[in-house]
Coordinates of N, CA, C and O and ligand atoms in Angstrom, one line a residue:
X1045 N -15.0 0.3 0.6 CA -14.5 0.2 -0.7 C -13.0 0.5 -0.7 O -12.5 1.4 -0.1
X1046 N -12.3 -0.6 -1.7 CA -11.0 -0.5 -1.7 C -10.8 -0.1 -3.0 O -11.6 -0.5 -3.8
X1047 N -9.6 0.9 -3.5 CA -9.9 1.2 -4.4 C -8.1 1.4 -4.7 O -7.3 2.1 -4.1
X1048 N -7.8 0.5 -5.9 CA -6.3 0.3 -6.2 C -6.0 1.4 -7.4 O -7.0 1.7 -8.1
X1049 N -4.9 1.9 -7.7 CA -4.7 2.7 -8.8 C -3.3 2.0 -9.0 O -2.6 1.7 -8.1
X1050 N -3.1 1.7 -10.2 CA -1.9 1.5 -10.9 C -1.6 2.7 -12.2 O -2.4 3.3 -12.9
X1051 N -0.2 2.7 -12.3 CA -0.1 3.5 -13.9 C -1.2 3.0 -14.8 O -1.8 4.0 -15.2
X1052 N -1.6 1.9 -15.2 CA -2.1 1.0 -16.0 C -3.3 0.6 -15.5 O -3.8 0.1 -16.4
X1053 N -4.3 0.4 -14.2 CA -5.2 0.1 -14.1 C -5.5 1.3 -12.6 O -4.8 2.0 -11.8
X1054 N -6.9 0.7 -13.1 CA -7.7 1.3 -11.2 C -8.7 0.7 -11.1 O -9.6 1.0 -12.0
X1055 N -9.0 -0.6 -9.9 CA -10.1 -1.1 -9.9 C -10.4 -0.5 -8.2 O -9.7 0.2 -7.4
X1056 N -11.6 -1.0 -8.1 CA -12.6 -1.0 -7.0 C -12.9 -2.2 -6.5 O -13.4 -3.1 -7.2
X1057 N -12.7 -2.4 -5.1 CA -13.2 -4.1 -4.4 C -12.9 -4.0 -3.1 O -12.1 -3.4 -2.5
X1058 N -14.0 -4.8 -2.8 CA -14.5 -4.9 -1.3 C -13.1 -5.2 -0.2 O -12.6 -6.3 -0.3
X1059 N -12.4 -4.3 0.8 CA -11.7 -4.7 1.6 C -11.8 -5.5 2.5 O -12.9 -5.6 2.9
X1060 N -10.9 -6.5 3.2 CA -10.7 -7.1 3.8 C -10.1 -7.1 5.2 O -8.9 -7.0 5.1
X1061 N -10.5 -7.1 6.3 CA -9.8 -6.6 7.3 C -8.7 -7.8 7.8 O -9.2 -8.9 7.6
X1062 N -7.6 -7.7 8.2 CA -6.1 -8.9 8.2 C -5.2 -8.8 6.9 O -4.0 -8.8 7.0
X1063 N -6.0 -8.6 5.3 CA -5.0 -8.8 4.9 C -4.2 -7.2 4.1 O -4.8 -6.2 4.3
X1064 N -3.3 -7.2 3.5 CA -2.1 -6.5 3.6 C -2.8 -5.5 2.0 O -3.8 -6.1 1.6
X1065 N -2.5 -4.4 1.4 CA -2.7 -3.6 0.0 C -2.2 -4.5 -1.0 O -2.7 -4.5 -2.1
X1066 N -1.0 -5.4 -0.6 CA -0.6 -6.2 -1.4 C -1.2 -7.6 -1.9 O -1.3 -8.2 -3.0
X1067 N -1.6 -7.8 -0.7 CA -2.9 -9.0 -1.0 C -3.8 -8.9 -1.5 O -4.2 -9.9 -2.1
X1068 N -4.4 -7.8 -1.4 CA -5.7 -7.7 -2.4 C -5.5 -7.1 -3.4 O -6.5 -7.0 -4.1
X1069 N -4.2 -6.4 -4.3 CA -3.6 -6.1 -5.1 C -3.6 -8.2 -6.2 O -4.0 -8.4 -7.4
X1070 N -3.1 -8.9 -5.5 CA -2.7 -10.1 -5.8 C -3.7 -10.7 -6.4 O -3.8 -10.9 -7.6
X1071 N -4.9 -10.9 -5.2 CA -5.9 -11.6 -5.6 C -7.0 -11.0 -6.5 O -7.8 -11.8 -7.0
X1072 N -6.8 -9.7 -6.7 CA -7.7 -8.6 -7.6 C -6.6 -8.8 -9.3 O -6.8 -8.3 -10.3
X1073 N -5.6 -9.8 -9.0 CA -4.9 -9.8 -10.5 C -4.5 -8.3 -10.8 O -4.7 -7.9 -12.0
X1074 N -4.1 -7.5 -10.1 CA -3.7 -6.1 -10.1 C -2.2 -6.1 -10.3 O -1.6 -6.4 -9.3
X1075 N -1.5 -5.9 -11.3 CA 0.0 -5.9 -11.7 C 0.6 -5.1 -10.5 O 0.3 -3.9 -10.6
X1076 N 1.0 -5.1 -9.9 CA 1.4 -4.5 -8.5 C 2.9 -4.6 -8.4 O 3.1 -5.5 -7.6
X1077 N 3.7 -4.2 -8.7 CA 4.9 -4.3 -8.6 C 5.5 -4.4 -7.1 O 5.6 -3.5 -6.3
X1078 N 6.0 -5.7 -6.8 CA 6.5 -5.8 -5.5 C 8.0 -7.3 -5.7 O 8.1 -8.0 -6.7
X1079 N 8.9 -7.3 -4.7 CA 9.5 -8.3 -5.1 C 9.5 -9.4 -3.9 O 9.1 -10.6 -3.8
X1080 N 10.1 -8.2 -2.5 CA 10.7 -9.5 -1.4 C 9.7 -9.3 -0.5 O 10.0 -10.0 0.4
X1081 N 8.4 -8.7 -0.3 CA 7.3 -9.0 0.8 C 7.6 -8.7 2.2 O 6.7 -8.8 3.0
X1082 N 8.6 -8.4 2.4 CA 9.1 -8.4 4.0 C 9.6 -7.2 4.3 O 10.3 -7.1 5.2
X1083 N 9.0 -5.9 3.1 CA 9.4 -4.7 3.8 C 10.7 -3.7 3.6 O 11.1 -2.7 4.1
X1084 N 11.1 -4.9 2.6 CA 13.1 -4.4 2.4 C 13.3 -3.3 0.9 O 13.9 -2.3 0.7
X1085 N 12.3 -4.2 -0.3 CA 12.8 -3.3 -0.9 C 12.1 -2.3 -1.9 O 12.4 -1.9 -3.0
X1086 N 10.8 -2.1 -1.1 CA 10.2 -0.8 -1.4 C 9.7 -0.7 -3.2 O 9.6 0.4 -3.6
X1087 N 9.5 -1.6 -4.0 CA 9.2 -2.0 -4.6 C 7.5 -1.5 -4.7 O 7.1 -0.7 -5.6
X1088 N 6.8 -1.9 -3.9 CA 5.5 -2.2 -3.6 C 4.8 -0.7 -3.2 O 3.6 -0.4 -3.4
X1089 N 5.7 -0.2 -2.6 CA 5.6 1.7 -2.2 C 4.2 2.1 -2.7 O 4.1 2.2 -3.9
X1090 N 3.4 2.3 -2.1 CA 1.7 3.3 -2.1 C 1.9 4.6 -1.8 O 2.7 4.7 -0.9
X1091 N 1.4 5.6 -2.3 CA 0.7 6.7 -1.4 C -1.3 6.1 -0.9 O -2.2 5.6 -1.7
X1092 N -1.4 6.2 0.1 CA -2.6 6.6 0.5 C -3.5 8.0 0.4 O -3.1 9.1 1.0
X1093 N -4.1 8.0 0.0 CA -5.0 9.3 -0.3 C -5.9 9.2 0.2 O -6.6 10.3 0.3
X1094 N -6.5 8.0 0.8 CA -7.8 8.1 1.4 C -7.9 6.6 2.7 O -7.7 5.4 2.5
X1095 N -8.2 7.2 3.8 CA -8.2 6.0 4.5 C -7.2 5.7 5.6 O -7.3 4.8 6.4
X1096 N -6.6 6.4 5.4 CA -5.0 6.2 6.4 C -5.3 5.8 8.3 O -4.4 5.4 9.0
X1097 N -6.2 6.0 8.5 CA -6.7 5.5 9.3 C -7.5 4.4 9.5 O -7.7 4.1 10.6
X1098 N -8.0 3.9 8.6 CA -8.3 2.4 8.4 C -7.1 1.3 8.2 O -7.4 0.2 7.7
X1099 N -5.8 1.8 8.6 CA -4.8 0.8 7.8 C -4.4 0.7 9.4 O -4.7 1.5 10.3
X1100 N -3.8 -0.2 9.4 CA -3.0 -0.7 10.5 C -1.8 -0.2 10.7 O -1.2 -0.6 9.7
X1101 N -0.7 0.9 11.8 CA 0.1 1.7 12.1 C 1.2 0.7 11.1 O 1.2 -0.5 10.7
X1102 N 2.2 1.9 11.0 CA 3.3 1.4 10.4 C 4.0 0.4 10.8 O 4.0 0.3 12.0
X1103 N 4.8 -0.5 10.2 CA 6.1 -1.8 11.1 C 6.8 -1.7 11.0 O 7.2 -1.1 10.0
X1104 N 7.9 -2.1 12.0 CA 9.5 -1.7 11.6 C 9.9 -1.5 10.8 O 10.7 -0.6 10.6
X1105 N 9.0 -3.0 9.4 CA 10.2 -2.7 8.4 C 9.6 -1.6 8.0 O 10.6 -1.2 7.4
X1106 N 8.7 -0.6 7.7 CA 8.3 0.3 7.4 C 8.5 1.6 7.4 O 8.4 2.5 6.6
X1107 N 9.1 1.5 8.7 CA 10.0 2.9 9.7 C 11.2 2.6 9.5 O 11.9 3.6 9.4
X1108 N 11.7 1.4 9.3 CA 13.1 1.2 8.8 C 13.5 1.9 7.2 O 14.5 2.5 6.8
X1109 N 12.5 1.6 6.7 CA 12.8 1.5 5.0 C 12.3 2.7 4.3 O 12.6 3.0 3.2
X1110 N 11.1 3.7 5.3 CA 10.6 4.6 4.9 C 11.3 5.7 5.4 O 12.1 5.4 6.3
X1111 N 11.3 7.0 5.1 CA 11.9 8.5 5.7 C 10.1 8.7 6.7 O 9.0 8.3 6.6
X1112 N 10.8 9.5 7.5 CA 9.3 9.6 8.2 C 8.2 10.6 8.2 O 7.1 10.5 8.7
X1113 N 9.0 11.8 7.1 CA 8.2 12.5 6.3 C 7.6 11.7 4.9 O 6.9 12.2 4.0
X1114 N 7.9 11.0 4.9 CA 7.3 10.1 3.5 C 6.1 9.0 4.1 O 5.3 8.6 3.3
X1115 N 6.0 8.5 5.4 CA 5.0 8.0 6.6 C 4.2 9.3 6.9 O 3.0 9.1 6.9
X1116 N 4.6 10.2 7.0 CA 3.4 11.6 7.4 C 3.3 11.6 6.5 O 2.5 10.7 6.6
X1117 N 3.4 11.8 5.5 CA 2.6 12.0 3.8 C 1.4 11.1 3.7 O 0.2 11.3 3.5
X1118 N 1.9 10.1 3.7 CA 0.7 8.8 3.6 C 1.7 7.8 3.1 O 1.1 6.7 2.9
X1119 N 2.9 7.7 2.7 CA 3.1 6.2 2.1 C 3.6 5.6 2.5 O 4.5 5.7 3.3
X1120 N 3.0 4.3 2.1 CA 3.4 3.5 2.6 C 3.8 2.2 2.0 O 4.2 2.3 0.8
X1121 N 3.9 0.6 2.8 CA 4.9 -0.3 1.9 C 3.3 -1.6 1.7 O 3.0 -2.2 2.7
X1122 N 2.7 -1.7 0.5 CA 2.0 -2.2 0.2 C 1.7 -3.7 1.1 O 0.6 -4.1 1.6
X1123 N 3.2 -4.1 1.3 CA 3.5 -5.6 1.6 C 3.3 -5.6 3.4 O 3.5 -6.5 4.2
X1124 N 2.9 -4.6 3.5 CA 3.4 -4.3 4.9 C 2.2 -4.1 5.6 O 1.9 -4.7 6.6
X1125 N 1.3 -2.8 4.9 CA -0.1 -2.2 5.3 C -1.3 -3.0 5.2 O -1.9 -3.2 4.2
X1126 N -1.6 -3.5 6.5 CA -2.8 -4.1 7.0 C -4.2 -3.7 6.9 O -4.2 -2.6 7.4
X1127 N -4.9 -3.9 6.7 CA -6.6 -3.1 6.6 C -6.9 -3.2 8.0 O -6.5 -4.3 8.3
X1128 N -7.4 -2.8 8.7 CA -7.3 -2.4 9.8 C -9.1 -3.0 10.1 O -9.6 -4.0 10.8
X1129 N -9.5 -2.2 9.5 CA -11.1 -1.4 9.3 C -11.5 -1.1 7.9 O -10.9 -0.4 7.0
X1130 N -12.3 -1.7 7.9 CA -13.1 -1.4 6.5 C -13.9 -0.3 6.4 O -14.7 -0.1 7.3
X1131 N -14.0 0.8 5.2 CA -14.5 1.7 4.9 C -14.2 1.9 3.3 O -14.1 1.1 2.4
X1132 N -13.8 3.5 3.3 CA -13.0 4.0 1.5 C -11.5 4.2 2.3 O -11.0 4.9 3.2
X1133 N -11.1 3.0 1.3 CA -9.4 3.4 1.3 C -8.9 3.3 -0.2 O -9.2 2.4 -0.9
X1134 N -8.2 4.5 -0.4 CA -7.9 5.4 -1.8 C -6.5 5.0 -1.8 O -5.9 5.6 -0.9
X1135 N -5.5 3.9 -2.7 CA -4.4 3.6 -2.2 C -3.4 3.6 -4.0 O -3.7 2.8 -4.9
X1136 N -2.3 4.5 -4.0 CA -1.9 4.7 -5.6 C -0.4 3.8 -5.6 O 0.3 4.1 -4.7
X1137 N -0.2 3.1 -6.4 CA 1.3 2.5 -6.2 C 2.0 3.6 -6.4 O 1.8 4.3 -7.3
X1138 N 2.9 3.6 -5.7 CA 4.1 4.7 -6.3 C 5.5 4.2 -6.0 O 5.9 5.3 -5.7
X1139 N 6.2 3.7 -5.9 CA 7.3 2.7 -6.9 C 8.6 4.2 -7.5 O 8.7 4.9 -8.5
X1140 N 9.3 4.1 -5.9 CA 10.4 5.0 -6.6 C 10.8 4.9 -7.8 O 11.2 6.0 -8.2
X1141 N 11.0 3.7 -8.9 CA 11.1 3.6 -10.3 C 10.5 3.1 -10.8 O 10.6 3.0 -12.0
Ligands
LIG1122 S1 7.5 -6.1 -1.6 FE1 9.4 -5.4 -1.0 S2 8.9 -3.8 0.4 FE2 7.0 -4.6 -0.2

């Protein structure tokens, strides 16, 4: 179980292993605030709360764009985080603005 939180919604749906928080944000019609997809401008920003090990390790642009206390916390870049493994993954947009 994938389970998205927005300011404005929170749904529940089956994950996918390959594709990205942002993708199933898309296809779930989930307002998901994101712009350039490639990791640059943090737009798309999650905390993980549950599952962090079902996601696929962080990517450059991720370690580039993120502080790495904010990677040991759990967040991560929507556009970026892979499903790894399916199980419960608990994922909240958080969107420095
Ligand atoms: S959409 Fe820009 S970093 Fe994810």
């Amino acid at each position: 179980m994938l389970e998205l939180k927005t300011r404005k919604t929170q749904i529940k749906l089956t994950p996918e292993t390959g594709l990205t928080i942002l993708d199933h944000a898309l296809k779930a019609n989930v307002d998901w605030g994101f712009s350039c997809t490639r990791g640059t401008c943090a737009r798309c920003r999650c905390y993980v709360a549950e599952g962090r090990e079902l996601l696929a390790e962080a990517s450059e642009a991720e370690e580039d764009r993120l502080e790495p206390e904010e990677l040991a916390q759990g967040y991560r870049l929507a556009c970026q985080c892979v499903v790894k493994e399916v199980g419960t993954i608990s994922v909240t947009h958080k969107p420095y603005f």
